[in-house]
PDB file of C-alpha atoms in Angstrom:
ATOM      1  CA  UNK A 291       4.553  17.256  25.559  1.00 89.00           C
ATOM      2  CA  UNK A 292       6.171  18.964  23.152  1.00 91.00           C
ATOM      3  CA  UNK A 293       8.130  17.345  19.737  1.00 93.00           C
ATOM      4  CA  UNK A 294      11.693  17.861  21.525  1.00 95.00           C
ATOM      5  CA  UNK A 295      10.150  15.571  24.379  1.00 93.00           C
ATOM      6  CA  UNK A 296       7.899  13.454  21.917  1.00 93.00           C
ATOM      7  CA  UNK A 297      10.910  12.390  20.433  1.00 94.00           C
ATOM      8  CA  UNK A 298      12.952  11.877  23.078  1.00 95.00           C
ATOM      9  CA  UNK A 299      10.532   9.869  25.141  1.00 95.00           C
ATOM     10  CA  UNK A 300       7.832   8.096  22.340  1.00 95.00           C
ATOM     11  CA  UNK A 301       6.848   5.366  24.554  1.00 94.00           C
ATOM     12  CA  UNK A 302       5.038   8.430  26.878  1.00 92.00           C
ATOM     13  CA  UNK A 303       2.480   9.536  24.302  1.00 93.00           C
ATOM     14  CA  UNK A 304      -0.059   7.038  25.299  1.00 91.00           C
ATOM     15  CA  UNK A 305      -0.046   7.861  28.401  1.00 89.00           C
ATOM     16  CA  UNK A 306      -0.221  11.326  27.514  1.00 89.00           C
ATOM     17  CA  UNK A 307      -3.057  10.821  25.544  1.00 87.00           C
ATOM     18  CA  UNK A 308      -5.126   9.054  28.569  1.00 85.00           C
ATOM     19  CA  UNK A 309      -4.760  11.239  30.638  1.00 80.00           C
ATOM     20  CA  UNK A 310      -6.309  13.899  27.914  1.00 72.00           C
ATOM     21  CA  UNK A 311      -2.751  16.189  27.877  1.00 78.00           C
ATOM     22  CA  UNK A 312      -2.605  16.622  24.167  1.00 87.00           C
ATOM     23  CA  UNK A 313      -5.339  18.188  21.842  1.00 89.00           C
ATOM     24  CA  UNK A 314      -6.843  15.445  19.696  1.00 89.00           C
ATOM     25  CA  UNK A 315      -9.136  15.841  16.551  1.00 93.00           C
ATOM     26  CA  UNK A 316     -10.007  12.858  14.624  1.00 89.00           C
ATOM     27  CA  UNK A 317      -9.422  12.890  10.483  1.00 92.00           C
ATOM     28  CA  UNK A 318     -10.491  10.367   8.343  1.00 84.00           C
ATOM     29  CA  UNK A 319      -8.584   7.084   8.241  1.00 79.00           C
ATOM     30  CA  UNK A 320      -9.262   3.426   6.793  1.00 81.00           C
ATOM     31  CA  UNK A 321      -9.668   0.439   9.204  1.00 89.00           C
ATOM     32  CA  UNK A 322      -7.799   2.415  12.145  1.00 93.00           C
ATOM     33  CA  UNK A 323      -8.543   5.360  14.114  1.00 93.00           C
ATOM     34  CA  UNK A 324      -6.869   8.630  13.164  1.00 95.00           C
ATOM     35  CA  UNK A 325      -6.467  11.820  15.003  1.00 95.00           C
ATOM     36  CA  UNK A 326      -4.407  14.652  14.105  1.00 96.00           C
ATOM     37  CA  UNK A 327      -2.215  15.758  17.673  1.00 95.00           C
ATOM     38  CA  UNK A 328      -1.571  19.013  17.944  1.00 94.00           C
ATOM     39  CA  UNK A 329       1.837  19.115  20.749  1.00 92.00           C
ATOM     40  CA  UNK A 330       2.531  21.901  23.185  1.00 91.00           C
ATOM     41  CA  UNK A 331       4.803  23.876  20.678  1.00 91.00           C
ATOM     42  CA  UNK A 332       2.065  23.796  18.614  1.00 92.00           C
ATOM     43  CA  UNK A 333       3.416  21.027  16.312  1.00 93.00           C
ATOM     44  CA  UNK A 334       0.890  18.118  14.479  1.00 96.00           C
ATOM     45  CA  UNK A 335       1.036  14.646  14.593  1.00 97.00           C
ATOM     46  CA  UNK A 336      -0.707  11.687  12.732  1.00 97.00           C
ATOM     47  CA  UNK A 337      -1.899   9.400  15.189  1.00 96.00           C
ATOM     48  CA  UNK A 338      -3.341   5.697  14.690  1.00 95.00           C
ATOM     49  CA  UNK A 339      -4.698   3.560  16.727  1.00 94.00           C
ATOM     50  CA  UNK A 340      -6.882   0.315  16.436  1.00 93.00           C
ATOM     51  CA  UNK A 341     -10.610   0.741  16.537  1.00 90.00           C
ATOM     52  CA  UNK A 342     -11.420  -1.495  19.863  1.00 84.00           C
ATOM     53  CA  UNK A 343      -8.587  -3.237  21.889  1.00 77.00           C
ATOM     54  CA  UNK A 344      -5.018  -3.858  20.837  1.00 81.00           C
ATOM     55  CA  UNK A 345      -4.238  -4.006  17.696  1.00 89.00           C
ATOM     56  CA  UNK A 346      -3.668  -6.954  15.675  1.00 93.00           C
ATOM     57  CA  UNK A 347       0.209  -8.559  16.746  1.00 93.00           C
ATOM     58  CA  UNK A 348       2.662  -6.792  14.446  1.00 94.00           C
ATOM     59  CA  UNK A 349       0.251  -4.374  12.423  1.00 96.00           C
ATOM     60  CA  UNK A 350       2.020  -0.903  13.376  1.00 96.00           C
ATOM     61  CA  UNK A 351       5.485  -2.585  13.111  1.00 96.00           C
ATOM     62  CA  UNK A 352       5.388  -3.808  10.109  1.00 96.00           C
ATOM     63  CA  UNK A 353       3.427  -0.662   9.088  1.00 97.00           C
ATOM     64  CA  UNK A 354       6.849   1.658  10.547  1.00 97.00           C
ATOM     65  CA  UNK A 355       9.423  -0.695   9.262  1.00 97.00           C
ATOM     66  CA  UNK A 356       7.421  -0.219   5.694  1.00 98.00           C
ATOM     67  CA  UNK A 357       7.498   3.201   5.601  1.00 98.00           C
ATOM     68  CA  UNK A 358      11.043   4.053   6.949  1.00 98.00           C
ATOM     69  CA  UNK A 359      12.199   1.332   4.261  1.00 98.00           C
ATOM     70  CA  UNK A 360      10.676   3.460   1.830  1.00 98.00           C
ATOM     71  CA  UNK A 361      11.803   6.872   3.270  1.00 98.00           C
ATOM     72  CA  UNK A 362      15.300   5.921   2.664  1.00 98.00           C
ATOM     73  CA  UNK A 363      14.744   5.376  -0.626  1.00 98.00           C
ATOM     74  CA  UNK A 364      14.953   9.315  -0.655  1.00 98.00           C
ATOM     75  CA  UNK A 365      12.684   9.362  -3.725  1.00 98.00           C
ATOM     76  CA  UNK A 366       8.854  10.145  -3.193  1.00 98.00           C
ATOM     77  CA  UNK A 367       8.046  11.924   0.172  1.00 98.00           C
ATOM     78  CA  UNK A 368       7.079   9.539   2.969  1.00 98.00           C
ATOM     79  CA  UNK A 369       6.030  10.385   6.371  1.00 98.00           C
ATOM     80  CA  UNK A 370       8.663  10.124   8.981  1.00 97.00           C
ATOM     81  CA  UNK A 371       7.546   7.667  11.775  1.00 98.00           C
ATOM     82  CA  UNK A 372       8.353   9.191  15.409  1.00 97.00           C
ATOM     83  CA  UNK A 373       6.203   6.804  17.797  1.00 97.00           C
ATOM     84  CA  UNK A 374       5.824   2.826  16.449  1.00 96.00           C
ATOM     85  CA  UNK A 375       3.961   1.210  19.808  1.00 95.00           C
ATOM     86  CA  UNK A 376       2.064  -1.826  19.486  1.00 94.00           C
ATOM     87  CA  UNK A 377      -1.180   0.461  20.395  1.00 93.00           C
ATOM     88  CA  UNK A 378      -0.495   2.937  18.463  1.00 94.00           C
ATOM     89  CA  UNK A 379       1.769   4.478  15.796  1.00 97.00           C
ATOM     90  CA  UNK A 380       2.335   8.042  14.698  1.00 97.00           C
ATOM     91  CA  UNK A 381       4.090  10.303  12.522  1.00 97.00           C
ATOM     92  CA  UNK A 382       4.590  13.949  10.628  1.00 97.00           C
ATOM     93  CA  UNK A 383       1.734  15.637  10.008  1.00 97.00           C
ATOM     94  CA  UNK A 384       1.737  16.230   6.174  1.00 97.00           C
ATOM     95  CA  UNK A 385      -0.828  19.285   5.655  1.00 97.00           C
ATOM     96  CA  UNK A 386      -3.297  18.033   2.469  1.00 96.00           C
ATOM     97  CA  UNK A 387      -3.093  20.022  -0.775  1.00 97.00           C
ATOM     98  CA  UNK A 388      -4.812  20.170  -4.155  1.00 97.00           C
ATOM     99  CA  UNK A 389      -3.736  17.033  -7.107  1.00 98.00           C
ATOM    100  CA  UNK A 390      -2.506  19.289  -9.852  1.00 98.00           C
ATOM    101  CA  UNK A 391      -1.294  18.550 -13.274  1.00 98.00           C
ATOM    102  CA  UNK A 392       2.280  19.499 -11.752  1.00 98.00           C
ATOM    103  CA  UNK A 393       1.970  17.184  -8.501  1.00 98.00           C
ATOM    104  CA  UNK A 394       1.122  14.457 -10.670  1.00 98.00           C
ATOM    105  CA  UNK A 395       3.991  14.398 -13.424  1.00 98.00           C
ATOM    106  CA  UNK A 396       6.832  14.897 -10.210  1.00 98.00           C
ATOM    107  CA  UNK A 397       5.126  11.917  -8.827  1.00 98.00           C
ATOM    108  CA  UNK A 398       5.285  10.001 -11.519  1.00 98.00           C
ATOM    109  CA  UNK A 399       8.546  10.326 -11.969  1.00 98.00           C
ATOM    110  CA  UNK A 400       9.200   9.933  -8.338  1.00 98.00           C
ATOM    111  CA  UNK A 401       7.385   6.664  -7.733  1.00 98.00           C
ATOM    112  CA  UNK A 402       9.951   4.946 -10.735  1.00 98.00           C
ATOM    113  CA  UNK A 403      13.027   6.446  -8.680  1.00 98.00           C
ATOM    114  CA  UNK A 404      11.081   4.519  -6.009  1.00 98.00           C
ATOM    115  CA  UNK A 405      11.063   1.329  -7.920  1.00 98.00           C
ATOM    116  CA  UNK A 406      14.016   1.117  -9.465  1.00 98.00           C
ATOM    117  CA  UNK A 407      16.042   1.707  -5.849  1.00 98.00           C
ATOM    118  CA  UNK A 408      14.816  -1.939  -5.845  1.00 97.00           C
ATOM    119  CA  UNK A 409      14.737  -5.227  -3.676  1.00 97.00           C
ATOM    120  CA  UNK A 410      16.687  -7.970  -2.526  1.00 96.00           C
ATOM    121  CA  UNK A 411      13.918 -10.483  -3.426  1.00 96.00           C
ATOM    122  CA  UNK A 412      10.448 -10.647  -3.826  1.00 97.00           C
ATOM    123  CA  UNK A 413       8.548 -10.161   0.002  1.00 97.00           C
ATOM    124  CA  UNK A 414       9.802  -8.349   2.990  1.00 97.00           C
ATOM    125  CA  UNK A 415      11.921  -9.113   6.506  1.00 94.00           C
ATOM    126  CA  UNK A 416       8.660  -9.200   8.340  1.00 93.00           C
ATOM    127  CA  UNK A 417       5.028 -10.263   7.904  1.00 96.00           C
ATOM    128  CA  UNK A 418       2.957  -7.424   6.790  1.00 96.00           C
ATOM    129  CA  UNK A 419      -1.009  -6.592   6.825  1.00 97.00           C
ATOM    130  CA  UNK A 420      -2.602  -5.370   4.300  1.00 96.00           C
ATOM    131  CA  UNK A 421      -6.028  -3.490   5.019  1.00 91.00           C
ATOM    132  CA  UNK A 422      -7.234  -6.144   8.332  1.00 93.00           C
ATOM    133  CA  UNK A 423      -5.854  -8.989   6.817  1.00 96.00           C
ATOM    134  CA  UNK A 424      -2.460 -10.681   7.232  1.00 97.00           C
ATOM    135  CA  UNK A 425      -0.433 -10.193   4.352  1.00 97.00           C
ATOM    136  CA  UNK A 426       2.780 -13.264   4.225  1.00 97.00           C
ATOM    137  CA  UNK A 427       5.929 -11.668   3.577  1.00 98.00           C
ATOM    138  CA  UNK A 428       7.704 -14.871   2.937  1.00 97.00           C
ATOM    139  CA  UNK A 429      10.607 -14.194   0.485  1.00 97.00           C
ATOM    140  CA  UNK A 430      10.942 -15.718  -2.846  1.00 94.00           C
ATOM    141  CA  UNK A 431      12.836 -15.449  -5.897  1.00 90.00           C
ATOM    142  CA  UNK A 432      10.101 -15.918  -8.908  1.00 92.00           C
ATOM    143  CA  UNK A 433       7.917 -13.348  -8.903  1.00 94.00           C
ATOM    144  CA  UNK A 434       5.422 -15.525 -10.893  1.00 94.00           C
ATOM    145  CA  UNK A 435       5.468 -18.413  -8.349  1.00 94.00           C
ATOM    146  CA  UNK A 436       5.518 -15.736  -5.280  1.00 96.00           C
ATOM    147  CA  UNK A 437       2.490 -13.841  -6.622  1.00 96.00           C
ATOM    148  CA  UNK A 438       0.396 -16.872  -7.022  1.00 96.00           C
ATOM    149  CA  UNK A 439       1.329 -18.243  -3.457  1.00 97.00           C
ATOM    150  CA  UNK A 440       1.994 -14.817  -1.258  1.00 97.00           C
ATOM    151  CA  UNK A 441      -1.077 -12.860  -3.308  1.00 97.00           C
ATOM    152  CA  UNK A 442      -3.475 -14.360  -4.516  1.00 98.00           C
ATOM    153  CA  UNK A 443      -4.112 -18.203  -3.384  1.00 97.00           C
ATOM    154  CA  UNK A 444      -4.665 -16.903   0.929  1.00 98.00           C
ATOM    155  CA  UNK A 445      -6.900 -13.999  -0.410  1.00 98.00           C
ATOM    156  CA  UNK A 446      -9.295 -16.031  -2.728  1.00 98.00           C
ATOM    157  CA  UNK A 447      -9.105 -19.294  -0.051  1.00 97.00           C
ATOM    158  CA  UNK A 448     -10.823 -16.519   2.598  1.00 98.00           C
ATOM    159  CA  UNK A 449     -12.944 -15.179  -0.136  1.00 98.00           C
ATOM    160  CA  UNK A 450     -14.656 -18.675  -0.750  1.00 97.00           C
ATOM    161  CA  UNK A 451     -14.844 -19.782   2.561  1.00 97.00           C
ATOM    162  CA  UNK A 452     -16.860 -16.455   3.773  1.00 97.00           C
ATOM    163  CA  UNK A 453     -18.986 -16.575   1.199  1.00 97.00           C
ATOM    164  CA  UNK A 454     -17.935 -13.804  -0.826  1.00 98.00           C
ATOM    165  CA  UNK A 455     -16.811 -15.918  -3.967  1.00 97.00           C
ATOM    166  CA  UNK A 456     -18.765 -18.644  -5.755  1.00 96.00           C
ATOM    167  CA  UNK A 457     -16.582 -21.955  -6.656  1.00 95.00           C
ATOM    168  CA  UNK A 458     -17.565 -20.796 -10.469  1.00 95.00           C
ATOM    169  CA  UNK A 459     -15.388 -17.348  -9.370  1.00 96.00           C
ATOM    170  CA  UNK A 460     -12.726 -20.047  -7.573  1.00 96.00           C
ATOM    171  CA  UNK A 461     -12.471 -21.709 -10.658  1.00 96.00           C
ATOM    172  CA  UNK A 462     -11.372 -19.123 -13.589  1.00 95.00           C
ATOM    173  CA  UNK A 463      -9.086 -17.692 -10.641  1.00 96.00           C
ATOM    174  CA  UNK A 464      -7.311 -20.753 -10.339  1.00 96.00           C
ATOM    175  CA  UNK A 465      -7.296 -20.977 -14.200  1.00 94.00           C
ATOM    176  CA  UNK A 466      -5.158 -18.158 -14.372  1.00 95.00           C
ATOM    177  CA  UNK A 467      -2.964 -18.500 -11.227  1.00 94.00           C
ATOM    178  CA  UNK A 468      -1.951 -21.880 -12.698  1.00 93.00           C
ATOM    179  CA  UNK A 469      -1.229 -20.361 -16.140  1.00 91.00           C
ATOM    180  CA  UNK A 470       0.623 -17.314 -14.716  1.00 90.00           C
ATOM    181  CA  UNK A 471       3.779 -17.248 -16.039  1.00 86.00           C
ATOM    182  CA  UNK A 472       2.457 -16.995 -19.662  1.00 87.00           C
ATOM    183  CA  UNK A 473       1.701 -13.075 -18.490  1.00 87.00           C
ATOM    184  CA  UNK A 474       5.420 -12.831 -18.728  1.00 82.00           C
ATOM    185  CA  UNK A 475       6.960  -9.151 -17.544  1.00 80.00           C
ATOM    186  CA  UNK A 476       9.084 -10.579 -15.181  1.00 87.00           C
ATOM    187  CA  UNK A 477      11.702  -8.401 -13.865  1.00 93.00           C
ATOM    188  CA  UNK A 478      13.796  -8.482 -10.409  1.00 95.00           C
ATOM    189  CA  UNK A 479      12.290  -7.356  -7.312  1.00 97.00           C
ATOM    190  CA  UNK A 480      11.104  -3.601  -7.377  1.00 98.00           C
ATOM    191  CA  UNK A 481      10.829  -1.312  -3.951  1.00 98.00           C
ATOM    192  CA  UNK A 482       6.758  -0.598  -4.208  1.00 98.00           C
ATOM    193  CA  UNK A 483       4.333   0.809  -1.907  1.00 98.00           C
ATOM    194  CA  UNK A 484       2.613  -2.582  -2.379  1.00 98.00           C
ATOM    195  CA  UNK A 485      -1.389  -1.406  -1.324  1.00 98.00           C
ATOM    196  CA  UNK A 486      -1.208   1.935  -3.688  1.00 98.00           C
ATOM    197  CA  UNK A 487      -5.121   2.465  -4.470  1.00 97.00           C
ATOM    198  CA  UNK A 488      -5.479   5.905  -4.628  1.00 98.00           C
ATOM    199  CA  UNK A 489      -6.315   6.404  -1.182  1.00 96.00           C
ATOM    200  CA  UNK A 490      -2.854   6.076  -0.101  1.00 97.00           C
ATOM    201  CA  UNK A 491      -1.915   8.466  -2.313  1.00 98.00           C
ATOM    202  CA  UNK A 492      -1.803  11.682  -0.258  1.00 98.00           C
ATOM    203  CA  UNK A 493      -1.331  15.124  -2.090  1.00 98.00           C
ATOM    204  CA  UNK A 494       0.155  17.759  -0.337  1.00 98.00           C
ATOM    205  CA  UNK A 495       0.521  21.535   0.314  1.00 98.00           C
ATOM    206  CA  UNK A 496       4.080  21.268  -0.411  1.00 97.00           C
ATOM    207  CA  UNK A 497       2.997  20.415  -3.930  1.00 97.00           C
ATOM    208  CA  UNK A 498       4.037  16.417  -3.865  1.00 98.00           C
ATOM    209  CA  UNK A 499       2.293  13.438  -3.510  1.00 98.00           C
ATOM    210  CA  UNK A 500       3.228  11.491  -0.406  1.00 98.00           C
ATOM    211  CA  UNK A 501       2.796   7.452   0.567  1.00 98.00           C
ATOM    212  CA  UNK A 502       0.623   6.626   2.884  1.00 97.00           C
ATOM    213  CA  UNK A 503      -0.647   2.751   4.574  1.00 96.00           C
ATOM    214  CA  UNK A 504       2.156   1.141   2.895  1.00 97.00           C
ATOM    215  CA  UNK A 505       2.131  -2.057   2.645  1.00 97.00           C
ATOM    216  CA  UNK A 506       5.531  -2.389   1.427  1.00 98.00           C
ATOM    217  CA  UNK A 507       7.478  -4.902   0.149  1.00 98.00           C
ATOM    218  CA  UNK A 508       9.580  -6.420  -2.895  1.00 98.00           C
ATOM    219  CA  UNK A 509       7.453  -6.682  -5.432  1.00 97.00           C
ATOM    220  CA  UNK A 510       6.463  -6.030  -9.149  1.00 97.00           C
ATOM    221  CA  UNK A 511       6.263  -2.469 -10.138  1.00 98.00           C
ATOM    222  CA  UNK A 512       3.457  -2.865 -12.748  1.00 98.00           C
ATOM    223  CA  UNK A 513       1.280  -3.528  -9.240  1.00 98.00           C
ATOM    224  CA  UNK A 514       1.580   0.215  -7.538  1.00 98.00           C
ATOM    225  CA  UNK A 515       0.618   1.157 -10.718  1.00 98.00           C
ATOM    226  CA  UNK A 516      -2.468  -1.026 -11.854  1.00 98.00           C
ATOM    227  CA  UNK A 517      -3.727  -0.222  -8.174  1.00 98.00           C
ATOM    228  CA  UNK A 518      -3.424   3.390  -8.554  1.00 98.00           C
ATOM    229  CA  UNK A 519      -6.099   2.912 -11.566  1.00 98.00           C
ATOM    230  CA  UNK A 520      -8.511   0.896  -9.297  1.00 98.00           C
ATOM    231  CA  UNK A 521     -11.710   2.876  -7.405  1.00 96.00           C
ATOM    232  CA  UNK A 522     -11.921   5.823 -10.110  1.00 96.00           C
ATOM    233  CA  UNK A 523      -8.491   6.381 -10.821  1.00 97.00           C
ATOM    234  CA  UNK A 524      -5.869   8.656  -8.981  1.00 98.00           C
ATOM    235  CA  UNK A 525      -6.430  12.003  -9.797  1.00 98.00           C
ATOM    236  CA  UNK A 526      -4.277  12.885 -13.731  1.00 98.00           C
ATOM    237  CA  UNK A 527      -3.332   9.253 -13.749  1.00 98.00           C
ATOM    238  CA  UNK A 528      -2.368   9.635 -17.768  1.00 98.00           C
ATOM    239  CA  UNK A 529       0.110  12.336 -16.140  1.00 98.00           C
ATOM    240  CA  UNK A 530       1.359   9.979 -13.440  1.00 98.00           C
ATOM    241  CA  UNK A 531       1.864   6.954 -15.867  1.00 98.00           C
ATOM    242  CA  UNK A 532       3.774   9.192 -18.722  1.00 98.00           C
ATOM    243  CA  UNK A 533       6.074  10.808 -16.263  1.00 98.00           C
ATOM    244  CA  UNK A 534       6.320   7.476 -15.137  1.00 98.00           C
ATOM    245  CA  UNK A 535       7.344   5.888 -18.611  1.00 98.00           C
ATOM    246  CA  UNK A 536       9.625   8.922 -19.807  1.00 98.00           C
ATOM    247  CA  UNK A 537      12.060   8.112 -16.380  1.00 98.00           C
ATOM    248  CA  UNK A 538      11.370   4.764 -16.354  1.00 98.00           C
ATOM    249  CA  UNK A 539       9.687   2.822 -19.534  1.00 97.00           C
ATOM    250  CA  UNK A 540       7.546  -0.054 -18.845  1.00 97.00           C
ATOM    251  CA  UNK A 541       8.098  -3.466 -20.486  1.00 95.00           C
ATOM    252  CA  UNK A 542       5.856  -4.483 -23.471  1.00 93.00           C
ATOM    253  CA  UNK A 543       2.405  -6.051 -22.803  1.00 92.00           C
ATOM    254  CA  UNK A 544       2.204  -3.971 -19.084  1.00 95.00           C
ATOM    255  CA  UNK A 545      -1.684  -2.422 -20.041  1.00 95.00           C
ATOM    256  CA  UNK A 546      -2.705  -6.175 -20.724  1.00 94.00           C
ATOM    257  CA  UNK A 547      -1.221  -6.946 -17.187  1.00 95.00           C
ATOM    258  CA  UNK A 548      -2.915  -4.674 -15.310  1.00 97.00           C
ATOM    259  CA  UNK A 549      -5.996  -7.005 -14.389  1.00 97.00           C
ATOM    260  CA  UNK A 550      -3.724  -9.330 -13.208  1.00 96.00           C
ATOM    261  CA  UNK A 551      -1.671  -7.128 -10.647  1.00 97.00           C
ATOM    262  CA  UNK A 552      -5.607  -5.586  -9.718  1.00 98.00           C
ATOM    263  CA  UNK A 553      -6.931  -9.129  -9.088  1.00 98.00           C
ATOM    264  CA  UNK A 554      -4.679  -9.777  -5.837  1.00 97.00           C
ATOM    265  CA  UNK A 555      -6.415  -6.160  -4.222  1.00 98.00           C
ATOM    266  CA  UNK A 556      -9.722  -7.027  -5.604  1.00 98.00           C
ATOM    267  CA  UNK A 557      -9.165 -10.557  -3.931  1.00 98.00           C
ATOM    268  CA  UNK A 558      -8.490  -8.707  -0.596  1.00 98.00           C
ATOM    269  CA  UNK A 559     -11.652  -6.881  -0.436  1.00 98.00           C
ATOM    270  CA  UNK A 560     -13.865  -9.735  -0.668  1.00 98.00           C
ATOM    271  CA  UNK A 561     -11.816 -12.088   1.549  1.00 98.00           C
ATOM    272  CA  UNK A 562     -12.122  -8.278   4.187  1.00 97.00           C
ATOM    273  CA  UNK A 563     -15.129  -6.835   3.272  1.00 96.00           C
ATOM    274  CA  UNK A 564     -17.332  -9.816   1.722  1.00 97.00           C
ATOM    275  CA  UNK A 565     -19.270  -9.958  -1.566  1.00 96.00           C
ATOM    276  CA  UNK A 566     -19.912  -6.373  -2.715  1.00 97.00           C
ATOM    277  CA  UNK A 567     -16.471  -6.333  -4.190  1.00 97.00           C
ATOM    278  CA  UNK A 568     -17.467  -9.655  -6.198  1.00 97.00           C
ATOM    279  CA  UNK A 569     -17.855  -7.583  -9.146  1.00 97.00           C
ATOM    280  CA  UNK A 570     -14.397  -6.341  -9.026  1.00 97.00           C
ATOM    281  CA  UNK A 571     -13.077  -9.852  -9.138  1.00 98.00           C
ATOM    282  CA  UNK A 572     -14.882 -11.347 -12.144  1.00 97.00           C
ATOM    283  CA  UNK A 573     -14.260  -7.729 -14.406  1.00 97.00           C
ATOM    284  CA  UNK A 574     -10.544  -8.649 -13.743  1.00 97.00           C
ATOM    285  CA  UNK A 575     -10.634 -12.902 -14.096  1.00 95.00           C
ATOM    286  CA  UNK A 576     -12.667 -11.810 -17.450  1.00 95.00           C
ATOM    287  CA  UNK A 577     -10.595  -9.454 -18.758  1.00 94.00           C
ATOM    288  CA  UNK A 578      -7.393 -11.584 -18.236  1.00 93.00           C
ATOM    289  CA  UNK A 579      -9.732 -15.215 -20.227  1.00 87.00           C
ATOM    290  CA  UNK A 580      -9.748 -12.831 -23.005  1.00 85.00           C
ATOM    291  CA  UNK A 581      -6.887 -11.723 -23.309  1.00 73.00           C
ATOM    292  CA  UNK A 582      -3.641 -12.883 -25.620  1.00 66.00           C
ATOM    293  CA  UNK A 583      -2.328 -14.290 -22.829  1.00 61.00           C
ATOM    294  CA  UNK A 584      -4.960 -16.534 -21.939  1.00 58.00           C
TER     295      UNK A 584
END
């Protein structure tokens, strides 16, 4: 199999793969199994597939119809998708490089081309995942409203019931979804990655950074970049953000929202991953009860 035939025929690579025709070597990957496939004409492939079984219904669909919706955006570099199965989806290779100062700035400015090529309302055509977890798509028109009931109410529900959240936690959550549209910043539906912790953020040889996992959607733009400052920070962040601000300038009050866009990601990892992520939670819920805006 070669990328001619690859492309011609995608619906063959699994059963290329079973029956061991095409190099495999696995790379490191989040809650899926990734191999890099190296073709017949010596071409590479990214190549995920669930862990055990078939993936959950929809994941790699909604995972390709992300990422092309983003490609054709033309703005930051995004994979192109060439097989989207429901075991298993793959795309270009895109050979790692070093984050410099100079990959950072043309991101930043990049990511608010991204943005601002916009939405037609806050969600997506079709229901997403985000990590293992369902993500609900459903459309709305206030993103105040569709943040509280699309982001943050199914994550902290899960988080409770598994234990990872204590009804004290529950409570100064629901403080603050019920009191979110004193946070203000409203704007219309953005084009955003929608899951950017810096892990999706791939830099590359060709001396970009790429999106990766999208979890994409119509959403706020303040939220790819609060996320992007979660787990250490993306590499020259303060680069990323004033590139960012010099081609598109964010509205007043957006470093007092970050918390608030973080909470719905920190929300996800307890509901996925349980309690160890508790932490992450109640430094955002406290930051936002002292706040102005509280």
């Amino acid at each position: 199999m070669d990328m001619a035939y690859l492309r011609a025929h995608p619906e063959h690579l699994p059963t290329f793969l079973t029956h061991q025709r095409i190099r495999e070597t696995p790379v490191h990957s989040g809650v899926c199994s990734a191999s890099r496939l190296t073709l017949d004409d010596g071409a590479s492939i990214f190549a995920k597939t669930w862990p055990s079984g078939s993936a959950p219904d929809g994941m790699f669909a909604a995972e390709a119809a992300g990422l092309e919706w983003l490609r054709a955006a033309g703005t930051v570099p995004v994979p192109e998708v060439l097989v989207a199965l429901p075991e298993i989806l793959a795309m270009e290779w895109v050979e790692p490089g070093p984050a410099t100062p100079a990959a950072a700035e043309r991101f930043g400015r990049e990511l608010a081309r991204l943005h601002r090529s916009g939405a037609d309302s806050f969600g997506a055509e079709l229901p997403g995942y985000i990590g293992p977890l369902p993500l609900d798509n459903t459309r709305g028109e206030s993103w105040a409203s569709w943040f509280a009931e699309r982001r943050l109410n199914p994550y902290l529900k899960i988080s409770v019931d598994r234990g990872a959240l204590e009804s004290s936690d529950s409570a100064s959550i629901e403080k603050i979804i019920k009191t979110l549209h004193r946070y203000g910043g409203s704007e219309p539906p953005a084009r955003i990655h929608g899951d950017l912790w810096p892990g999706n953020l791939l830099w590359a040889a060709d001396g970009r950074g790429w999106l990766v996992d999208p979890a994409a959607h119509g959403g706020h733009r303040e939220t790819d970049l609060a996320t992007l400052a979660m787990f250490g920070g993306a590499p020259h962040l303060d680069t990323i953000l004033a590139a960012y601000q010099e081609e598109w300038p964010l509205a007043d009050g957006w470093q007092e929202r970050v918390p608030l866009h973080q909470l719905h990601l920190w929300l996800v990892h307890t509901a996925a991953f349980g309690g160890s992520y508790r932490s992450g939670v109640r430094d955002a819920a406290a930051a936002l009860s002292a706040g102005r805006y509280a």
